């Protein structure tokens, strides 16, 4: 009897998880179909039936990254108290950006491609819910966009070192307090 060699069994989730891990360890330049295949111990053509192009794999990784962000925000947004919910959601957003900045940047670089996806909507709805709880206005998109913009800018500036060695000294707290005060006073 002749023994036949079978290629390693692959699944799209395994491939995506491997690419995501490589992204966090090596940055976006570390993701290629060839590099992911090598890490999985297979040849690149083994991945083509699942991900015919690098961009398809990158989009799948972005969706997985958004899901991870959603999970982080979901835990933080479980509070009934509006102020605590807002603060905890903002803190979770920044913690995700700090702890997983390569992944965070990867998501933000693909906002247009992922817009409208279930994963992106979950993240958006958590931010929207936290901001709307403060303003008292259902679906307060303006408050959510303002919050998202502030948090994104803060995360990027902090990561770049723009705050300097001493850090922003209370800037996050002051910003969150200002947003909450404005949302409550103006109803937006």
Coordinates of N, CA and C in Angstrom, one line a residue:
X1 N 0.8 -1.2 0.0 CA 0.0 0.0 0.0 C 0.9 1.2 0.0
X2 N 0.5 2.2 -0.8 CA 1.3 3.4 -0.9 C 0.7 4.5 0.1
X3 N 1.6 5.0 0.9 CA 1.1 6.1 1.8 C 1.1 7.4 1.1
X4 N -0.1 8.1 1.2 CA -0.2 9.4 0.5 C -0.1 10.5 1.5
X5 N 0.6 11.5 1.1 CA 0.8 12.7 2.0 C -0.4 13.6 1.8
X6 N -1.0 14.0 2.9 CA -2.2 14.9 2.9 C -1.7 16.2 3.4
X7 N -2.2 17.3 2.8 CA -1.8 18.6 3.3 C -2.5 18.8 4.7
X8 N -1.9 19.6 5.5 CA -2.4 19.9 6.8 C -3.8 20.5 6.6
X9 N -4.7 20.1 7.5 CA -6.0 20.6 7.4 C -6.0 22.1 7.9
X10 N -6.6 22.9 7.1 CA -6.7 24.3 7.4 C -8.1 24.8 7.5
X11 N -8.3 25.8 8.3 CA -9.7 26.4 8.3 C -9.5 27.9 8.2
X12 N -10.4 28.6 7.7 CA -10.3 30.1 7.6 C -10.1 30.7 9.0
X13 N -10.8 30.3 10.1 CA -10.5 30.9 11.4 C -9.1 30.7 11.8
X14 N -8.5 29.5 11.6 CA -7.1 29.2 11.9 C -6.1 30.2 11.2
X15 N -6.4 30.4 9.9 CA -5.6 31.2 9.1 C -5.7 32.7 9.6
X16 N -6.9 33.1 9.8 CA -7.1 34.5 10.3 C -6.4 34.7 11.7
X17 N -6.6 33.8 12.6 CA -6.0 33.9 13.9 C -4.4 34.0 13.8
X18 N -3.9 33.2 12.9 CA -2.4 33.2 12.7 C -2.0 34.5 12.1
X19 N -2.7 35.0 11.1 CA -2.4 36.4 10.6 C -2.5 37.5 11.6
X20 N -3.6 37.4 12.4 CA -3.8 38.4 13.5 C -2.6 38.4 14.4
X21 N -2.2 37.2 14.8 CA -1.0 37.1 15.8 C 0.2 37.7 15.1
X22 N 0.4 37.4 13.9 CA 1.6 37.9 13.1 C 1.5 39.4 13.0
X23 N 0.3 39.9 12.8 CA 0.2 41.4 12.7 C 0.6 42.0 14.1
X24 N 0.1 41.5 15.2 CA 0.5 42.0 16.5 C 2.0 41.9 16.8
X25 N 2.6 40.9 16.3 CA 4.0 40.7 16.6 C 4.9 41.4 15.7
X26 N 4.6 41.4 14.4 CA 5.5 41.9 13.3 C 5.0 43.2 12.6
X27 N 3.7 43.6 12.9 CA 3.2 44.7 12.2 C 2.6 44.3 10.8
X28 N 2.0 45.2 10.2 CA 1.3 44.9 8.9 C 2.2 44.4 7.8
X29 N 3.4 44.8 7.8 CA 4.4 44.3 6.8 C 4.6 42.8 7.0
X30 N 4.3 42.2 8.2 CA 4.5 40.8 8.4 C 3.4 39.9 7.8
X31 N 2.4 40.5 7.4 CA 1.3 39.7 6.8 C 1.4 39.6 5.3
X32 N 1.6 38.4 4.9 CA 1.6 38.1 3.4 C 1.0 36.6 3.4
X33 N 0.5 36.2 2.3 CA 0.0 34.9 2.2 C 1.1 33.9 2.4
X34 N 2.3 34.2 1.8 CA 3.4 33.3 1.9 C 3.9 33.2 3.4
X35 N 4.0 34.3 4.1 CA 4.4 34.3 5.5 C 3.4 33.6 6.4
X36 N 2.2 33.8 6.2 CA 1.1 33.1 7.0 C 1.2 31.6 6.7
X37 N 1.3 31.3 5.5 CA 1.4 29.9 5.1 C 2.6 29.2 5.8
X38 N 3.8 29.9 5.7 CA 5.0 29.4 6.3 C 4.8 29.1 7.8
X39 N 4.2 30.1 8.5 CA 3.9 30.0 9.9 C 3.0 28.8 10.2
X40 N 2.0 28.5 9.3 CA 1.1 27.4 9.5 C 1.8 26.1 9.0
X41 N 2.9 26.1 8.4 CA 3.6 24.9 8.0 C 3.1 24.4 6.6
X42 N 2.6 25.3 5.8 CA 2.0 24.9 4.5 C 2.6 25.8 3.4
X43 N 2.3 25.5 2.2 CA 2.7 26.4 1.1 C 1.6 27.4 0.8
X44 N 2.0 28.5 0.3 CA 1.0 29.6 0.1 C -0.2 29.2 -0.7
X45 N -0.1 28.4 -1.8 CA -1.2 28.0 -2.6 C -2.3 27.2 -1.7
X46 N -1.9 26.7 -0.6 CA -2.9 26.1 0.3 C -3.9 27.0 0.9
X47 N -3.5 28.3 0.9 CA -4.4 29.3 1.5 C -5.3 30.0 0.4
X48 N -5.0 29.8 -0.9 CA -5.7 30.5 -1.9 C -7.2 30.2 -2.0
X49 N -7.5 29.0 -1.7 CA -9.0 28.6 -1.8 C -9.8 29.4 -0.8
X50 N -9.2 29.8 0.3 CA -9.9 30.5 1.3 C -9.7 32.0 1.2
X51 N -8.5 32.4 0.8 CA -8.1 33.8 0.6 C -7.3 34.0 -0.7
X52 N -8.0 34.2 -1.8 CA -7.3 34.3 -3.1 C -6.3 35.5 -3.2
X53 N -6.5 36.5 -2.4 CA -5.6 37.6 -2.4 C -5.3 38.1 -1.0
X54 N -4.2 38.8 -0.9 CA -3.8 39.3 0.5 C -4.9 40.2 1.0
X55 N -5.5 41.0 0.2 CA -6.5 42.0 0.6 C -7.7 41.3 1.3
X56 N -8.0 40.1 0.7 CA -9.2 39.4 1.3 C -8.8 38.9 2.7
X57 N -7.6 38.4 2.9 CA -7.1 38.0 4.2 C -7.1 39.2 5.1
X58 N -6.6 40.3 4.7 CA -6.5 41.5 5.5 C -7.9 41.9 6.0
X59 N -8.8 41.9 5.1 CA -10.2 42.2 5.5 C -10.7 41.3 6.6
X60 N -10.5 40.0 6.4 CA -10.9 39.0 7.4 C -10.2 39.3 8.7
X61 N -9.0 39.7 8.7 CA -8.2 40.0 9.9 C -8.8 41.3 10.6
X62 N -9.2 42.2 9.8 CA -9.8 43.5 10.3 C -11.1 43.1 11.0
X63 N -11.9 42.2 10.4 CA -13.2 41.9 11.0 C -12.9 41.2 12.4
X64 N -11.9 40.3 12.4 CA -11.6 39.6 13.6 C -11.1 40.6 14.7
X65 N -10.3 41.6 14.3 CA -9.8 42.6 15.2 C -11.0 43.4 15.7
X66 N -11.9 43.8 14.9 CA -13.1 44.5 15.3 C -13.9 43.7 16.3
X67 N -14.0 42.4 16.1 CA -14.6 41.6 17.0 C -13.9 41.6 18.4
X68 N -12.6 41.5 18.4 CA -11.9 41.6 19.7 C -12.1 42.9 20.4
X69 N -12.1 44.0 19.6 CA -12.4 45.3 20.2 C -13.8 45.4 20.7
X70 N -14.8 44.8 20.0 CA -16.1 44.7 20.5 C -16.3 44.0 21.8
X71 N -15.6 42.9 22.0 CA -15.6 42.1 23.2 C -15.1 43.0 24.3
X72 N -14.0 43.7 24.1 CA -13.4 44.6 25.1 C -14.3 45.7 25.5
X73 N -15.0 46.3 24.6 CA -15.9 47.4 24.9 C -17.2 46.8 25.5
X74 N -17.6 45.6 25.1 CA -18.9 45.1 25.7 C -18.8 44.9 27.2
X75 N -17.7 44.3 27.6 CA -17.5 44.1 29.0 C -17.5 45.4 29.8
X76 N -17.0 46.5 29.2 CA -16.9 47.8 29.9 C -18.3 48.5 29.9
X77 N -19.1 48.2 28.9 CA -20.3 49.0 28.7 C -21.5 48.4 29.4
X78 N -21.3 47.4 30.2 CA -22.4 46.7 30.9 C -23.0 47.5 32.1
X79 N -22.4 48.6 32.4 CA -22.9 49.4 33.6 C -24.2 50.1 33.3
X80 N -25.1 50.1 34.2 CA -26.4 50.8 34.1 C -26.2 52.3 34.3
X81 N -25.4 52.7 35.2 CA -25.1 54.1 35.5 C -24.5 54.7 34.2
X82 N -25.1 55.8 33.7 CA -24.6 56.4 32.4 C -23.2 56.9 32.5
X83 N -22.9 57.6 33.5 CA -21.5 58.2 33.6 C -20.5 57.1 33.7
X84 N -20.7 56.1 34.5 CA -19.8 55.0 34.7 C -19.7 54.2 33.4
X85 N -20.8 54.0 32.7 CA -20.7 53.3 31.4 C -19.9 54.1 30.4
X86 N -20.1 55.4 30.3 CA -19.3 56.2 29.4 C -17.8 56.2 29.7
X87 N -17.5 56.4 31.0 CA -16.1 56.4 31.3 C -15.4 55.0 31.1
X88 N -16.1 53.9 31.5 CA -15.6 52.6 31.4 C -15.4 52.2 29.9
X89 N -16.4 52.6 29.1 CA -16.3 52.3 27.6 C -15.1 53.1 27.0
X90 N -14.9 54.4 27.4 CA -13.8 55.2 26.9 C -12.5 54.6 27.4
X91 N -12.4 54.2 28.6 CA -11.2 53.5 29.2 C -10.9 52.2 28.4
X92 N -11.9 51.4 28.2 CA -11.7 50.2 27.4 C -11.2 50.4 26.0
X93 N -11.8 51.4 25.4 CA -11.4 51.8 24.0 C -9.9 52.1 24.0
X94 N -9.5 53.0 24.9 CA -8.1 53.4 25.0 C -7.2 52.2 25.4
X95 N -7.6 51.4 26.3 CA -6.8 50.3 26.7 C -6.6 49.3 25.6
X96 N -7.6 49.1 24.8 CA -7.5 48.3 23.6 C -6.4 48.9 22.6
X97 N -6.6 50.2 22.4 CA -5.6 50.9 21.5 C -4.2 50.9 22.0
X98 N -4.1 51.0 23.4 CA -2.7 51.0 24.0 C -2.1 49.6 23.9
X99 N -2.9 48.6 24.3 CA -2.4 47.2 24.5 C -2.2 46.5 23.1
X100 N -3.0 47.0 22.1 CA -2.9 46.3 20.8 C -2.9 47.3 19.7
X101 N -1.9 48.2 19.8 CA -1.9 49.4 18.9 C -1.7 48.9 17.4
X102 N -0.9 47.9 17.1 CA -0.8 47.5 15.8 C -2.2 47.0 15.2
X103 N -2.9 46.3 16.0 CA -4.2 45.9 15.6 C -5.2 47.1 15.5
X104 N -5.1 48.0 16.5 CA -6.0 49.2 16.5 C -5.7 50.0 15.2
X105 N -4.4 50.2 14.9 CA -4.1 51.0 13.6 C -4.6 50.2 12.4
X106 N -4.4 48.9 12.4 CA -4.9 48.1 11.3 C -6.4 48.3 11.0
X107 N -7.2 48.3 12.1 CA -8.6 48.5 12.0 C -8.9 49.9 11.5
X108 N -8.3 50.9 12.0 CA -8.5 52.3 11.6 C -8.1 52.6 10.2
X109 N -7.1 51.9 9.7 CA -6.7 52.0 8.3 C -7.7 51.4 7.3
X110 N -8.6 50.6 7.9 CA -9.6 49.9 7.0 C -11.0 50.3 7.4
X111 N -11.2 51.4 7.9 CA -12.6 51.9 8.3 C -13.5 51.9 7.2
X112 N -13.1 52.4 6.0 CA -14.0 52.4 4.9 C -14.3 51.0 4.3
X113 N -13.4 50.1 4.4 CA -13.7 48.8 3.9 C -14.6 48.0 4.9
X114 N -14.5 48.3 6.2 CA -15.2 47.5 7.2 C -16.5 48.2 7.6
X115 N -16.7 49.4 7.1 CA -17.9 50.2 7.5 C -19.2 49.4 7.1
X116 N -20.1 49.3 8.0 CA -21.3 48.5 7.6 C -21.3 47.1 8.0
X117 N -20.1 46.6 8.3 CA -20.0 45.1 8.7 C -20.7 44.9 10.1
X118 N -21.1 43.7 10.4 CA -21.6 43.4 11.7 C -20.6 43.7 12.8
X119 N -19.4 43.4 12.6 CA -18.3 43.7 13.6 C -18.2 45.2 13.9
X120 N -18.1 45.9 12.8 CA -18.0 47.4 13.0 C -19.2 48.0 13.6
X121 N -20.4 47.5 13.3 CA -21.6 48.0 13.9 C -21.6 47.7 15.4
X122 N -21.1 46.6 15.8 CA -21.1 46.3 17.2 C -20.3 47.3 18.0
X123 N -19.1 47.6 17.4 CA -18.2 48.5 18.1 C -18.9 49.9 18.1
X124 N -19.4 50.3 17.0 CA -20.1 51.6 16.9 C -21.3 51.7 17.8
X125 N -22.1 50.6 17.9 CA -23.3 50.7 18.8 C -22.9 50.8 20.2
X126 N -21.8 50.2 20.6 CA -21.3 50.3 22.0 C -20.9 51.8 22.3
X127 N -20.2 52.4 21.4 CA -19.8 53.8 21.6 C -21.1 54.7 21.5
X128 N -22.0 54.4 20.6 CA -23.2 55.2 20.5 C -24.1 55.1 21.7
X129 N -24.2 53.9 22.3 CA -25.0 53.6 23.5 C -24.4 54.4 24.7
X130 N -23.1 54.4 24.8 CA -22.4 55.1 25.9 C -22.7 56.6 25.8
X131 N -22.5 57.2 24.6 CA -22.6 58.6 24.5 C -24.1 59.0 24.6
X132 N -25.0 58.2 24.0 CA -26.4 58.5 24.1 C -27.0 58.4 25.5
X133 N -26.4 57.5 26.3 CA -26.9 57.4 27.7 C -26.6 58.7 28.4
X134 N -25.5 59.4 28.1 CA -25.1 60.6 28.7 C -26.0 61.8 28.3
X135 N -26.3 61.8 27.0 CA -27.0 63.0 26.4 C -28.5 62.8 26.7
X136 N -29.0 61.6 26.8 CA -30.4 61.3 27.0 C -31.1 61.3 25.6
X137 N -30.4 61.4 24.6 CA -31.0 61.3 23.2 C -30.7 60.0 22.6
X138 N -31.7 59.3 22.2 CA -31.5 58.0 21.5 C -30.7 58.2 20.2
X139 N -29.8 57.2 20.0 CA -29.0 57.3 18.7 C -28.4 58.6 18.5
X140 N -27.7 59.1 19.5 CA -27.0 60.4 19.4 C -25.7 60.3 18.7
X141 N -25.8 60.3 17.4 CA -24.7 60.1 16.5 C -23.6 61.2 16.7
X142 N -24.1 62.4 16.8 CA -23.1 63.5 17.0 C -22.3 63.3 18.2
X143 N -22.9 62.9 19.3 CA -22.1 62.7 20.6 C -21.2 61.5 20.4
X144 N -21.6 60.5 19.7 CA -20.8 59.3 19.5 C -19.6 59.6 18.6
X145 N -19.8 60.4 17.5 CA -18.7 60.7 16.6 C -17.7 61.6 17.4
X146 N -18.2 62.6 18.2 CA -17.3 63.4 19.0 C -16.5 62.6 19.9
X147 N -17.1 61.6 20.6 CA -16.4 60.8 21.5 C -15.4 59.9 20.8
X148 N -15.8 59.3 19.7 CA -14.9 58.5 18.9 C -13.7 59.3 18.5
X149 N -13.9 60.5 17.9 CA -12.8 61.3 17.4 C -11.9 61.7 18.6
X150 N -12.4 62.1 19.7 CA -11.6 62.4 20.9 C -10.7 61.2 21.3
X151 N -11.3 60.0 21.4 CA -10.6 58.8 21.8 C -9.6 58.4 20.8
X152 N -9.9 58.5 19.6 CA -9.0 58.1 18.5 C -7.8 59.1 18.5
X153 N -8.0 60.3 18.6 CA -7.0 61.3 18.6 C -6.1 61.1 19.8
X154 N -6.7 60.9 20.9 CA -5.9 60.7 22.2 C -5.0 59.4 22.0
X155 N -5.6 58.4 21.5 CA -4.8 57.1 21.4 C -3.6 57.3 20.5
X156 N -3.9 58.0 19.3 CA -2.8 58.2 18.4 C -1.7 59.1 18.9
X157 N -2.1 60.2 19.5 CA -1.2 61.1 20.1 C -0.4 60.5 21.3
X158 N -1.0 59.7 22.1 CA -0.3 59.0 23.2 C 0.7 58.0 22.6
X159 N 0.3 57.3 21.7 CA 1.2 56.3 21.1 C 2.4 56.9 20.4
X160 N 2.2 58.0 19.8 CA 3.3 58.7 19.1 C 4.3 59.4 20.0
X161 N 3.9 59.5 21.3 CA 4.8 60.2 22.2 C 4.6 61.7 22.3
X162 N 3.6 62.1 21.6 CA 3.3 63.6 21.5 C 3.1 64.2 22.8
X163 N 2.6 63.5 23.8 CA 2.3 64.0 25.1 C 3.6 64.2 26.0
X164 N 4.7 63.7 25.5 CA 6.0 63.9 26.2 C 6.1 62.9 27.4
X165 N 7.2 63.0 28.0 CA 7.6 62.1 29.1 C 6.6 62.2 30.3
X166 N 6.1 63.4 30.6 CA 5.2 63.6 31.7 C 3.8 63.2 31.5
X167 N 3.5 63.0 30.2 CA 2.1 62.5 29.9 C 1.1 63.7 29.9
X168 N -0.1 63.4 29.6 CA -1.1 64.5 29.5 C -1.7 65.0 30.8
X169 N -1.3 64.5 31.9 CA -1.7 65.0 33.2 C -3.2 65.4 33.3
X170 N -4.0 64.4 33.4 CA -5.4 64.7 33.6 C -6.2 65.0 32.4
X171 N -5.6 65.0 31.2 CA -6.3 65.4 30.0 C -7.4 64.5 29.6
X172 N -7.3 63.2 29.8 CA -8.3 62.3 29.5 C -9.5 62.6 30.4
X173 N -9.3 62.7 31.7 CA -10.4 62.9 32.6 C -11.1 64.2 32.3
X174 N -10.3 65.3 32.0 CA -10.9 66.6 31.7 C -11.7 66.5 30.4
X175 N -11.2 65.8 29.4 CA -11.9 65.6 28.2 C -13.2 64.9 28.3
X176 N -13.2 63.8 29.1 CA -14.4 63.0 29.3 C -15.4 63.8 30.1
X177 N -15.0 64.5 31.1 CA -15.9 65.3 31.9 C -16.5 66.4 31.0
X178 N -15.7 67.1 30.2 CA -16.2 68.1 29.3 C -17.2 67.6 28.3
X179 N -17.0 66.4 27.8 CA -17.9 65.8 26.9 C -19.2 65.5 27.6
X180 N -19.2 64.9 28.8 CA -20.4 64.5 29.5 C -21.2 65.8 29.9
X181 N -20.5 66.8 30.3 CA -21.2 68.1 30.6 C -21.9 68.7 29.4
X182 N -21.2 68.7 28.3 CA -21.7 69.3 27.1 C -22.9 68.4 26.6
X183 N -22.8 67.1 26.6 CA -23.8 66.3 26.1 C -25.1 66.4 27.0
X184 N -24.9 66.6 28.3 CA -26.1 66.7 29.2 C -26.7 68.1 29.0
X185 N -25.9 69.2 28.9 CA -26.4 70.5 28.8 C -27.1 70.8 27.5
X186 N -26.6 70.3 26.5 CA -27.1 70.6 25.1 C -28.0 69.5 24.5
X187 N -28.0 68.4 25.2 CA -28.8 67.3 24.7 C -28.3 66.7 23.4
X188 N -27.0 66.9 23.3 CA -26.3 66.2 22.1 C -24.9 65.9 22.5

